[in-house]
PDB file of C-alpha atoms and ligand atoms in Angstrom:
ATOM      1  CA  UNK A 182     -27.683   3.776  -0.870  1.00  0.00           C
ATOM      2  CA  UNK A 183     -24.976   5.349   1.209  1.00  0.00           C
ATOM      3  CA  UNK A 184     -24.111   8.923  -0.116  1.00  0.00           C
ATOM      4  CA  UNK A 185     -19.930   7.985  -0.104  1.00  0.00           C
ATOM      5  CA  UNK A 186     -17.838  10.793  -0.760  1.00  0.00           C
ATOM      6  CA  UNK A 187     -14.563   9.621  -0.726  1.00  0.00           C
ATOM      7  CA  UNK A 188     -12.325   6.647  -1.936  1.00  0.00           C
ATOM      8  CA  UNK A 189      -9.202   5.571   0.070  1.00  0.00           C
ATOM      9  CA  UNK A 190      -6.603   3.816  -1.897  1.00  0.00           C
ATOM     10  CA  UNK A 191      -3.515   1.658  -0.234  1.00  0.00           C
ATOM     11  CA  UNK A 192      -0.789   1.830  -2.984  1.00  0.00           C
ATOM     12  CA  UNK A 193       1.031  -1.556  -3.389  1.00  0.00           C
ATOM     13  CA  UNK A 194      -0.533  -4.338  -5.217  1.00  0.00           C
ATOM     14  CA  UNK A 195      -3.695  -1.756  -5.647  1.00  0.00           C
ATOM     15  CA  UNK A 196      -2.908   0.797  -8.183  1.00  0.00           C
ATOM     16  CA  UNK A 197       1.403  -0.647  -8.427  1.00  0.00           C
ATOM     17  CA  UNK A 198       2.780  -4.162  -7.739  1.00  0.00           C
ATOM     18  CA  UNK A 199       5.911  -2.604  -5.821  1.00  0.00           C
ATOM     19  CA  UNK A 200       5.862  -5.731  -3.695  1.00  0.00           C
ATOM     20  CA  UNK A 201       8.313  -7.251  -6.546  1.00  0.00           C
ATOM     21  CA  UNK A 202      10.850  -4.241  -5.695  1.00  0.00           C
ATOM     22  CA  UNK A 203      10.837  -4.743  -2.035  1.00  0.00           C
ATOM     23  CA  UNK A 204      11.431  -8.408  -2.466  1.00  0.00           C
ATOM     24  CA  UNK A 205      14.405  -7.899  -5.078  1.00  0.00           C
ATOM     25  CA  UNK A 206      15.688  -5.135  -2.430  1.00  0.00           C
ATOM     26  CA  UNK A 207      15.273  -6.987   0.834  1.00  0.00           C
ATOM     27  CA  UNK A 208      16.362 -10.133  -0.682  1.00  0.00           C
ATOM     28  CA  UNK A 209      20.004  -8.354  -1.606  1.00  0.00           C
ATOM     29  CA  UNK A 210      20.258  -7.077   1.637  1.00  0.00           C
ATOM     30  CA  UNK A 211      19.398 -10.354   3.402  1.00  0.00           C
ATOM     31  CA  UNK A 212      22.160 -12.305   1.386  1.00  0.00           C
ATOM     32  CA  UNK A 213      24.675 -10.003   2.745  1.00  0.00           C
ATOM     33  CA  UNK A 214      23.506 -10.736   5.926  1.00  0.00           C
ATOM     34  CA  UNK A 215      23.677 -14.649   5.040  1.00  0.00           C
ATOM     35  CA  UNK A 216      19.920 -14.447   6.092  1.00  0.00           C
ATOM     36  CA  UNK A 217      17.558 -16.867   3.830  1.00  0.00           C
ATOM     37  CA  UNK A 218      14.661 -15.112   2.739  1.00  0.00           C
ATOM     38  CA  UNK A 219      12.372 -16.200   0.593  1.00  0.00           C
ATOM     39  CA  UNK A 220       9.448 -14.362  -1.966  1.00  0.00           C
ATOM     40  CA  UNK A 221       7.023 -16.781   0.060  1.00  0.00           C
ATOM     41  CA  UNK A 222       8.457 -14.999   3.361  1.00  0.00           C
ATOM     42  CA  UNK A 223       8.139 -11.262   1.545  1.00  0.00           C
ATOM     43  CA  UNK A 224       4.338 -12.099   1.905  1.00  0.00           C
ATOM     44  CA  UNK A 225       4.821 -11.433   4.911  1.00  0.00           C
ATOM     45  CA  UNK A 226       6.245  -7.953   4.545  1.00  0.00           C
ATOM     46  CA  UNK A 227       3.155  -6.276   2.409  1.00  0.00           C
ATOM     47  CA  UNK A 228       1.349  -3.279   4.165  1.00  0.00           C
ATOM     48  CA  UNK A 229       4.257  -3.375   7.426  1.00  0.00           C
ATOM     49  CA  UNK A 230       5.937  -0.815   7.648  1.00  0.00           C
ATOM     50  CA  UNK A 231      10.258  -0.794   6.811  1.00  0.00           C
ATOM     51  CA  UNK A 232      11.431  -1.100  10.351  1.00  0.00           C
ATOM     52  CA  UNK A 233       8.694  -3.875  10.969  1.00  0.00           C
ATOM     53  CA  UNK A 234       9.873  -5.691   8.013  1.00  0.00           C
ATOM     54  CA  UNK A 235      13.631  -5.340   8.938  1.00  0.00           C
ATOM     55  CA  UNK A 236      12.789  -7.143  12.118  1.00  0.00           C
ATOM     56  CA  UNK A 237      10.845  -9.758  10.702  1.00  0.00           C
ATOM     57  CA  UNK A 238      13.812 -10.510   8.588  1.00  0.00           C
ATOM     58  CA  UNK A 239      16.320 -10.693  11.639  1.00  0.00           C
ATOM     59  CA  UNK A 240      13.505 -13.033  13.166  1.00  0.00           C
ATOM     60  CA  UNK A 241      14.015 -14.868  10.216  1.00  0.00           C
ATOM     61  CA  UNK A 242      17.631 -15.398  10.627  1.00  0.00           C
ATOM     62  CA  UNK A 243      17.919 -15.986  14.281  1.00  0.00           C
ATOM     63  CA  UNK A 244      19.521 -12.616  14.410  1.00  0.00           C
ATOM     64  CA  UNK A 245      19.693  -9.091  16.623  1.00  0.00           C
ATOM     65  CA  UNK A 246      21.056  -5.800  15.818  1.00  0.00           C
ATOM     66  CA  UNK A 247      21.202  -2.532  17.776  1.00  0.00           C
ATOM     67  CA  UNK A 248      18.869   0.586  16.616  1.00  0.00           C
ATOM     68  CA  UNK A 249      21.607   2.209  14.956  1.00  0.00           C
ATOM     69  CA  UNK A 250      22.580  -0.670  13.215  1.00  0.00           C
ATOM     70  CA  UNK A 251      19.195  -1.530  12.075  1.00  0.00           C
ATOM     71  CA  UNK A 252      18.860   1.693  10.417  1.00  0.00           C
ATOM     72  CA  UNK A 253      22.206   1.893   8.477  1.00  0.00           C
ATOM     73  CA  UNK A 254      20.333  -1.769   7.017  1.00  0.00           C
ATOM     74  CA  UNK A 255      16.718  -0.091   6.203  1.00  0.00           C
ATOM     75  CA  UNK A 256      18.917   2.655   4.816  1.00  0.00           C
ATOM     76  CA  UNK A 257      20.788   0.743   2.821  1.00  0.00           C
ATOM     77  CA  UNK A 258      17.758  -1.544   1.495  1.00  0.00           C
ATOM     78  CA  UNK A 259      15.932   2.132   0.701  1.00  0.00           C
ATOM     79  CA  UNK A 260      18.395   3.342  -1.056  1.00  0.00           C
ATOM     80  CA  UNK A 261      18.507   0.007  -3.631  1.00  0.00           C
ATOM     81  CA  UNK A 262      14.583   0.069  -2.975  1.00  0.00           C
ATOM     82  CA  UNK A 263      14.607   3.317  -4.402  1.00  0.00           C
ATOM     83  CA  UNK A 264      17.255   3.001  -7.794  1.00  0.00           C
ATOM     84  CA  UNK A 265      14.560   0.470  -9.013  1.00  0.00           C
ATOM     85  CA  UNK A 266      10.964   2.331  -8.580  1.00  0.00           C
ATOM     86  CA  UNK A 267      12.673   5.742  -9.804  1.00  0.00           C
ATOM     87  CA  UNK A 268      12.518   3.752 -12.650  1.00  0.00           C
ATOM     88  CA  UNK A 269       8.668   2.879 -12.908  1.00  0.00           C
ATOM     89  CA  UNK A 270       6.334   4.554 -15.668  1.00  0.00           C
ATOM     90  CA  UNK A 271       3.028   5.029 -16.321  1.00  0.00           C
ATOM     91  CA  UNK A 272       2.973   1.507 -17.409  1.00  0.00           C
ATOM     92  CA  UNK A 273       3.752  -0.067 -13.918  1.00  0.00           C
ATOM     93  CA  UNK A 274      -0.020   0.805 -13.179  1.00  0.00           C
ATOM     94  CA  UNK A 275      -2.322  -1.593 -12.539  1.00  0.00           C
ATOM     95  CA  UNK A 276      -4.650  -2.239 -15.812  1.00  0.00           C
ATOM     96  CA  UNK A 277      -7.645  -0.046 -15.441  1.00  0.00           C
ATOM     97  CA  UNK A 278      -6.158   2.071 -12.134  1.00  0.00           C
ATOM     98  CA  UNK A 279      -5.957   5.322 -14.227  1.00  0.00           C
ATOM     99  CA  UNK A 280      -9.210   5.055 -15.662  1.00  0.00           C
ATOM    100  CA  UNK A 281     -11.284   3.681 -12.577  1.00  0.00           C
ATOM    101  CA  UNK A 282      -9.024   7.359 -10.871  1.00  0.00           C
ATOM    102  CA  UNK A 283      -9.560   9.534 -13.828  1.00  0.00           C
ATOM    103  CA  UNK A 284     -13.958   8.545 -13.905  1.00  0.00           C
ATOM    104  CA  UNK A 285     -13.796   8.848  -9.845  1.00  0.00           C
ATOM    105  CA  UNK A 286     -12.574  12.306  -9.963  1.00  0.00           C
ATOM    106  CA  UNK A 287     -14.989  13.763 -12.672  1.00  0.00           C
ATOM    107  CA  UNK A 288     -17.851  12.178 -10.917  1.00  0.00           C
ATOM    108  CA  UNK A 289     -17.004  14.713  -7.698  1.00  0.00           C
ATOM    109  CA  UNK A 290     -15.692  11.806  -5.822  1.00  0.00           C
ATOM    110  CA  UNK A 291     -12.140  13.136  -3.732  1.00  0.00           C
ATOM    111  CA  UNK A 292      -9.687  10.630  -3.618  1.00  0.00           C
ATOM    112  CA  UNK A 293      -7.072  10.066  -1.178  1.00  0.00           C
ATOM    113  CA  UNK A 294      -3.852   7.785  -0.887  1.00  0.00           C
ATOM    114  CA  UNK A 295      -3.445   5.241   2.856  1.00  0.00           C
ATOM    115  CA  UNK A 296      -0.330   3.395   2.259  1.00  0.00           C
ATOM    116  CA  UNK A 297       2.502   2.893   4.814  1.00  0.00           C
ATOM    117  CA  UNK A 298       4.873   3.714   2.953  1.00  0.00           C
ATOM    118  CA  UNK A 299       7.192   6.429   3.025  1.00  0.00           C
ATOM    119  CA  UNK A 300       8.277   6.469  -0.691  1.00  0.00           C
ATOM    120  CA  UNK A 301       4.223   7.227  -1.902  1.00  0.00           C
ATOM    121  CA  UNK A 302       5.103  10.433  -3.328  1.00  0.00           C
ATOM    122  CA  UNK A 303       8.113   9.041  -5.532  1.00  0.00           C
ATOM    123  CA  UNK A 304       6.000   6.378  -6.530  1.00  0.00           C
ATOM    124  CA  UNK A 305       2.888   8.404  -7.673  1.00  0.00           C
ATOM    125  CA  UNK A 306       5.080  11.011  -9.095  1.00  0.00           C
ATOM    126  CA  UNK A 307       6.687   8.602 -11.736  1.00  0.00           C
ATOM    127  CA  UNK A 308       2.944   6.546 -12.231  1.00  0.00           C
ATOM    128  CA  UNK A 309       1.995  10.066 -13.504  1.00  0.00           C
ATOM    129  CA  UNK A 310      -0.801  10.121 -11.154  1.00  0.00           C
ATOM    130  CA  UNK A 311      -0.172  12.280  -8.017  1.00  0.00           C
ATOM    131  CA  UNK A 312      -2.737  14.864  -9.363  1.00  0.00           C
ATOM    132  CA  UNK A 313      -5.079  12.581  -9.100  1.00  0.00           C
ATOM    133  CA  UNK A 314      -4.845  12.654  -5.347  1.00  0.00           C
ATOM    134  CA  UNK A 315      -6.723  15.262  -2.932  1.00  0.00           C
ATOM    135  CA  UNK A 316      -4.528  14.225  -0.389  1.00  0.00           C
ATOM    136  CA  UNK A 317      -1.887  11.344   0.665  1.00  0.00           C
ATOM    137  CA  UNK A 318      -1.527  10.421   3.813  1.00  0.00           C
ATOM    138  CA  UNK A 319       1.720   8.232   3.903  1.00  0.00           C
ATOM    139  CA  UNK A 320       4.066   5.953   6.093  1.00  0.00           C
ATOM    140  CA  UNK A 321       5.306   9.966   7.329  1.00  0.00           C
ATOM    141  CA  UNK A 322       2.399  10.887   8.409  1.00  0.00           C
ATOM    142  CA  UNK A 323       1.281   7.813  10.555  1.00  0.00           C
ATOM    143  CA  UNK A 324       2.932   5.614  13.460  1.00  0.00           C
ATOM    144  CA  UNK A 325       0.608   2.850  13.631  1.00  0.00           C
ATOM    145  CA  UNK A 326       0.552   0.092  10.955  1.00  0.00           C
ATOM    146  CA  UNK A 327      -3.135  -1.393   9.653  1.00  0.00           C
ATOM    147  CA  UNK A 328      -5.209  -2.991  10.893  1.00  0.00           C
ATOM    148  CA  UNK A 329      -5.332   0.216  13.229  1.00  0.00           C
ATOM    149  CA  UNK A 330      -7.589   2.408  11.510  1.00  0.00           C
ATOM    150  CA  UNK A 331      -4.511   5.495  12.110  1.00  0.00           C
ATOM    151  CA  UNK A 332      -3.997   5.768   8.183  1.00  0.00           C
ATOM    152  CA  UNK A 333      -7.438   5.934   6.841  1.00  0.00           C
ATOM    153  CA  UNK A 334      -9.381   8.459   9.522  1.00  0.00           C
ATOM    154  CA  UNK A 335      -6.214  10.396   8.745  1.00  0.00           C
ATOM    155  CA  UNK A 336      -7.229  10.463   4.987  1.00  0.00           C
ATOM    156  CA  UNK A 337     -10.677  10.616   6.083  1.00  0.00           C
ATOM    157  CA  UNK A 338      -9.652  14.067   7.598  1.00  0.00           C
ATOM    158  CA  UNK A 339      -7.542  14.972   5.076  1.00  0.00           C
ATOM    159  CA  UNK A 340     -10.905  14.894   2.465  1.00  0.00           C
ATOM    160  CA  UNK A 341     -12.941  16.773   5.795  1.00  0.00           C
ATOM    161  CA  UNK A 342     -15.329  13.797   5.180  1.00  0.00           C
ATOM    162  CA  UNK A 343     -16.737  11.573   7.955  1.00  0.00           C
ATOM    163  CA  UNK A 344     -15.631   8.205   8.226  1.00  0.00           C
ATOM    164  CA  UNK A 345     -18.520   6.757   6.850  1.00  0.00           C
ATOM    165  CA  UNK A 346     -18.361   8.452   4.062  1.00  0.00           C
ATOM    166  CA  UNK A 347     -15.755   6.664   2.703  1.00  0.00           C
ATOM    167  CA  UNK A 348     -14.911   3.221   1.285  1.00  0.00           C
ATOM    168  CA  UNK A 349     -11.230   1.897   1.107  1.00  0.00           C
ATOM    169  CA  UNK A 350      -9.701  -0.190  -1.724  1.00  0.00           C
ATOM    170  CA  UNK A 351      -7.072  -2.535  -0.466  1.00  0.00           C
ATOM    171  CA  UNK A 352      -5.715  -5.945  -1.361  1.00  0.00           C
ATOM    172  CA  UNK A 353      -4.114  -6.606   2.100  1.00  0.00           C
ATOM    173  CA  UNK A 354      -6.596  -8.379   4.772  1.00  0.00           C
ATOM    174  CA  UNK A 355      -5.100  -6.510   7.276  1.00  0.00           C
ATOM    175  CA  UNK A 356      -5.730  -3.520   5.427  1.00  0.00           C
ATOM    176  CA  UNK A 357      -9.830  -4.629   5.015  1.00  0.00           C
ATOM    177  CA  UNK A 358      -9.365  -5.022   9.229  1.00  0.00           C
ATOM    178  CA  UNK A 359      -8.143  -1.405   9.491  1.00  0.00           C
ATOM    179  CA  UNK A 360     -11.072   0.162   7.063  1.00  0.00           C
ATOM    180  CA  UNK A 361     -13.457  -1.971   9.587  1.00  0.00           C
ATOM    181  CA  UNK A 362     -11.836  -0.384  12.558  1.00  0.00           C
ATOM    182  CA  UNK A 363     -12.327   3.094  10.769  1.00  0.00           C
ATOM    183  CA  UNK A 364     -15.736   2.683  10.472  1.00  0.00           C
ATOM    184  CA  UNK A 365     -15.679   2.396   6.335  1.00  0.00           C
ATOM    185  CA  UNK A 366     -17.143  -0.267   3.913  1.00  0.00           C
ATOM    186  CA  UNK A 367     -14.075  -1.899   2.268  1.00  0.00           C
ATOM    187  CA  UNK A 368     -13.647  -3.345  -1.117  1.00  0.00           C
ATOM    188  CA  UNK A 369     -10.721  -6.191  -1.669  1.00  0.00           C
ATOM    189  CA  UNK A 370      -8.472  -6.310  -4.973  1.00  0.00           C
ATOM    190  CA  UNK A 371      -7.196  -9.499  -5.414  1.00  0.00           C
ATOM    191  CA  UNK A 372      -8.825 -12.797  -4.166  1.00  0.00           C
ATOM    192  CA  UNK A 373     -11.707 -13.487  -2.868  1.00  0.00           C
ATOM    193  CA  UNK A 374      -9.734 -16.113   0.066  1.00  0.00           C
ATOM    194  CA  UNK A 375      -7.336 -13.752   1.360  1.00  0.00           C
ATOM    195  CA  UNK A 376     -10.376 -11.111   1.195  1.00  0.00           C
ATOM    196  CA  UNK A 377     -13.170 -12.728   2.764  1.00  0.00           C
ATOM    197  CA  UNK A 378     -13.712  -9.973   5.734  1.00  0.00           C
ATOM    198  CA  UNK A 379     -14.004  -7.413   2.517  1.00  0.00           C
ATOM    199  CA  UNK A 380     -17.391  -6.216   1.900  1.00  0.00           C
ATOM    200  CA  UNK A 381     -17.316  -6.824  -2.007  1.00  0.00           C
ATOM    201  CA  UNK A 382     -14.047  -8.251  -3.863  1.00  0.00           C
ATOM    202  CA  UNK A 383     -12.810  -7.062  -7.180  1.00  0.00           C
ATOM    203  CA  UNK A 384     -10.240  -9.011  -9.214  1.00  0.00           C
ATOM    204  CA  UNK A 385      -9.140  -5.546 -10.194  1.00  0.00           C
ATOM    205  CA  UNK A 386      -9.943  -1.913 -11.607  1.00  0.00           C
ATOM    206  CA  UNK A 387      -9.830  -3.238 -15.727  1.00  0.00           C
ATOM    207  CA  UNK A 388     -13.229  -1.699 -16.758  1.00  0.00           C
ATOM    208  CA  UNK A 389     -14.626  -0.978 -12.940  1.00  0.00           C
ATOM    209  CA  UNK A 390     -16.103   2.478 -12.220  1.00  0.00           C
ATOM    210  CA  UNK A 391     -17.010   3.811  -9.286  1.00  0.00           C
ATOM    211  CA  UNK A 392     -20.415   4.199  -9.088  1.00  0.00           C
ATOM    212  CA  UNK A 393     -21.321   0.057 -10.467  1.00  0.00           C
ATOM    213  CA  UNK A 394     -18.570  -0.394  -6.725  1.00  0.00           C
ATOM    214  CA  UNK A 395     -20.304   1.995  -4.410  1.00  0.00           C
ATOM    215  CA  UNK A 396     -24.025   0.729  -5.923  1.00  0.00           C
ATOM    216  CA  UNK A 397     -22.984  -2.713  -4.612  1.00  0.00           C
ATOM    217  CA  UNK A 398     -21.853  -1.647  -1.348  1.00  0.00           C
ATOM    218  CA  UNK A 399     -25.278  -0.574  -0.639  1.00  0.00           C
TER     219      UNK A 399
HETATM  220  P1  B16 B 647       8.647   1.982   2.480  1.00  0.00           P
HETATM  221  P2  B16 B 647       1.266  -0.281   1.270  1.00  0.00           P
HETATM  222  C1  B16 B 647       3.758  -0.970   2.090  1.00  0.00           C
HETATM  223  O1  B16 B 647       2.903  -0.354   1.163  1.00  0.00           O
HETATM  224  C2  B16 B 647       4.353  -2.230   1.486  1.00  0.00           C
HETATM  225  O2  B16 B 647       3.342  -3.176   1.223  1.00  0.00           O
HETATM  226  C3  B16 B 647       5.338  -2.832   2.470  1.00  0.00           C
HETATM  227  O3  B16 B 647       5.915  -4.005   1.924  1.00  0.00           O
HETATM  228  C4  B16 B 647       6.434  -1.806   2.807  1.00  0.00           C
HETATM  229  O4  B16 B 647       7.366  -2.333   3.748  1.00  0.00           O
HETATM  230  C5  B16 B 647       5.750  -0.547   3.361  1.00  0.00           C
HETATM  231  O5  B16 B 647       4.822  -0.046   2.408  1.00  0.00           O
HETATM  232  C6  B16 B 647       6.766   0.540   3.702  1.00  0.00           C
HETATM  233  O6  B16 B 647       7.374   0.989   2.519  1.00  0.00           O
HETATM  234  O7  B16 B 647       9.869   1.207   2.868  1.00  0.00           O
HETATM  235  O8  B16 B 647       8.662   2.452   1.047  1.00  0.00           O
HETATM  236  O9  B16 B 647       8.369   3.111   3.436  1.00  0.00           O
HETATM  237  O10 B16 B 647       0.737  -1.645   0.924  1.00  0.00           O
HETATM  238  O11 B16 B 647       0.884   0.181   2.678  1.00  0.00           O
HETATM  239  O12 B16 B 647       0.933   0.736   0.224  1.00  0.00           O
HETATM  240 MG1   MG B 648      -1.146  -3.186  -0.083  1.00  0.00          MG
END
């Protein structure tokens, strides 16, 4: 078996469904624009970054905006973005996240954070699990959205491990494209359709541990 080293988590709808608060908060913003948007079209939206998203929305609509006003909009859907997750608790984790974390991290195995988004710390911070994290490597840090492999050889870095060293958890399939393009096994959370490039798919972390993952991975 593969000595792995490191675990690479994305953050929404792997260890937090936040995908529920974007929709709510991109779904106000788009009725003041008179812009239909549906929760089918906020599939879409998961793992692209806020910008990207924006424009997908104004795609949507038939619409275009100058830069400056399509950041008073992102603004403006942050800020509502924002009043709801300050409000997440430990409880918002996925079942079995802190455990499957918690197991990881007393077995020597560093853990690092590949989301694109810019509100990771906030979001960790309230889940009561940013200790958890040797390092986080968020939508501040990186410019190019998955599948380029940008975000995870920068946590790769961040851990000082080699690429293939390390195996990324994700539940997006262009997220399982980007951990390809980095050179790193990838497991899938969610289903097993959606997921079918993933090396091994998980329904989830509820009684998972790390080892029984990177065993199968071979
Ligand atoms: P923010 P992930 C992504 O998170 C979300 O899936 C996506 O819907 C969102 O637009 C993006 O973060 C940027 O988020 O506006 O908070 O910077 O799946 O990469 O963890
Ligand atoms: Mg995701």
């Amino acid at each position: 078996m593969m000595d792995y080293q490191g675990l690479l988590f994305d953050l929404d709808g792997v260890i937090v469904d936040t995908a529920k608060y974007h929709y709510l908060a991109w779904k106000a913003l788009s009725d003041e624009l008179g812009i239909p948007f549906t929760r089918q079209d906020n599939e879409r939206l998961k793992g692209v970054s806020r910008m990207a998203s924006f424009d997908i929305i104004l795609e949507l609509g038939r619409r275009t905006m100058d830069e400056a006003e399509k950041e008073a909009n992102c603004q403006k859907k942050n800020d509502l973005y924002v009043s709801y997750i300050k409000r997440l608790t430990e409880n918002d984790l996925l079942p079995g996240v802190r455990a499957f974390l918690a197991d990881a991290r007393a077995k020597g195995y560093k853990i690092a954070l590949g989301s694109a988004s810019k509100n990771s710390p906030l979001i960790l911070d309230r889940l009561g699990i940013a200790g958890l994290f040797d390092a986080m490597v968020d939508g501040t840090k990186v410019s190019r959205a998955k599948p380029d492999p940008e975000v995870f050889l920068r946590g790769a870095e961040e851990l000082c491990l080699p690429a293939g060293a390390c195996v990324v958890f994700e539940d997006a399939a262009a997220g399982v494209e980007a951990a390809h393009n980095a050179g790193m096994k990838a497991v899938g959370i969610g289903s097993p359709e959606i997921l079918s490039q993933a090396d091994i798919v998980l329904p989830g972390f509820a009684d998972v541990r790390a080892d029984d993952v990177l065993a199968r991975l071979g």
